[in-house]
Steps between C-alpha positions, in 0.01 A plus 500: 500500500642833400487740790784740443276788401347734755183362659361832617518860377843650446618856456693572185760682706589556861273769644631849550365666816432820311226596741769573762369243747794283606386170647668382821569125506603246762647176364475188717683204343758261643709514182764774503520473121127566461509790747790660315354458153154621594645800685688601186198450273279710724755780517542497122121534468511817710367359826665442838581192707474618860606168656584138424451199724614137493194379690163611630629594844748750356227633271277568801782685675562707186132596490549681831766725347365544149169561331499293179225520244569149371647187655639226276461197726658165424309197625794277598726671757661385828384601850178665381378413152278703273171342604577557869622854442213614275229555766753661735619742231142592407413555865799731544418700185144424377535692173825345384484310170650152536600303190584135565790340313546127452638244260265301277408205719155370586567565869606860441211565262256382766669714766506807272128476430426458870710809570278698262204408719697623803567844352790477255420696183678281245764232446803457276629170365874506566752303291627193684870595498698818557621468142139490385424815698803671347410415141119526504383822338140392560549473876671838513231673296218339699662599828560864408155538349337373819715719721390801297139389479439420865736754651391808309176556692675502837788703362260769379382556857850613595510747213728520196876492499721670244533246220538631149322301228700364211503733199203435278316286758127564460298571811295196602126527444313542828309191605194716556485552124368144473230548764151489348314828518189325635435156648372242255184314591475123486258397226406131544281498185751674274569186296150435368430209731798284397593291803868479596674167444847581630671734748838647406733674745814702428730640769861585579658694788278468806294237322538192721312659787248676271418190294441295813268761648297534180448125457411457865235774476352352183445185704566135428133430419515741206852407391403132475288591195787646293860432401728770644819586310764719662812667367700631795845629407726265695815300440499119475444309826309795649199443274453140614511606864267793427248256353520288815431807713196588287371145529530509877326838515207413271461127563517435124750297295774741394822434311721623220335450164625201300533481123188359330312485832127538444331786684259393770271708719601527862873485431762776527775504238812712564740582216837333571787739563713548191234370256210662319158349570239534229199303380411280204183332373141618496163472673508238777838354399746772599851402606804666652770609259851547644795634303839666539445777246661843520426718801196725464504835680830383655308208654481123473236396593306796363141596572456613139563147369224349714252783444544502122445124472197524729354779286526284189349191666249631755410840351217664696496217756845599634524696825836643608652707777836678508646556844798686643829484310769705331517543125217477248467128439135411443397814313525348154320188613232704675438688176456169318257380766292818486490497121377138518223603740663388823522703821809622688517640853802684645623567851504866604811703573442548872506128582763393244856437612595629155240655267684412183307215338150597622581869442589425139166323458322802650687749283410301188130512594471122502373444854132435555566597862794630704455377854679481835651160573246430772208539256634304204410153626134590555483676160641196322257273685213720376620479141570126520166405651278776356358557847486842667564844356 
């Protein structure tokens, strides 16, 4: 299986903190090589490492002397590991943004996802060796992008610092430019009475927690009537564990989709990390299509691949939702769904960890409704069952 390409959105270049908000970072990792490399990368990106720590205990002590915006927290460390340190760090500084780091093992994937439920904002899959860390441009880009993304909000509260933008660097568009001018109203009868036959979900950064909440609020009784297909931007190994977590939360069979597997109601199919998941067939004989094609929107798996296949096969009987995530993956597929008569919902900005993917849907005018996370499950249940307004 080819998995060398990025499995979630990438920036084309390292971010430049042109806004003047330097992010303060604490690095907790037992590898001196990793601490040194990451410190250099962060400095080159225009941000500041305020402290480094070889274990969780030292990180806690450093928190008393510094006020970081972001903590990069390794899972496996001596004395006090990342899982033990996480709740203590959050208790000491409730607003700090903690990003878990771990190598690609089933154990670490499970721990990382559990840490998200405990308050970590994201995770990073770390190369297994120091050499891998040194040579991986993907890991470096992902790390710096997340430092910028999650640290900028806290950094803004301290006010700007004097950082000159690179010559010719355009000013970033304000996020508020994507905010709809008026709330959109859910219209259960907008699709001329065509009943949904499938539920499609696309998500990225912040998605694991959001997807679980949405499915739980739809309810297992409703979900048992439909196949549920999910593209969550994740690396290999993580997607299998994510599916297990969803199965435990919903009480439904959940697993990575398998090539040529026939869709069945009441099952949750998660796109495998590093592979595109699409659909083939027609009517009641629809199967999973997996392939290692080029990345789409810097992603593999990509939401667009699933949505576009679903539009061709299910047409107006497709129902989709795009949740929190960076980038714009899903917009092209959402357009195909809408043109085929399907419906797309999007998460609102206020409840999104990152309003990139759902914001792009909103800006393109493709969302039938833009809703807070807490309301999406009930709205989808209404559309799936045709009950309620």
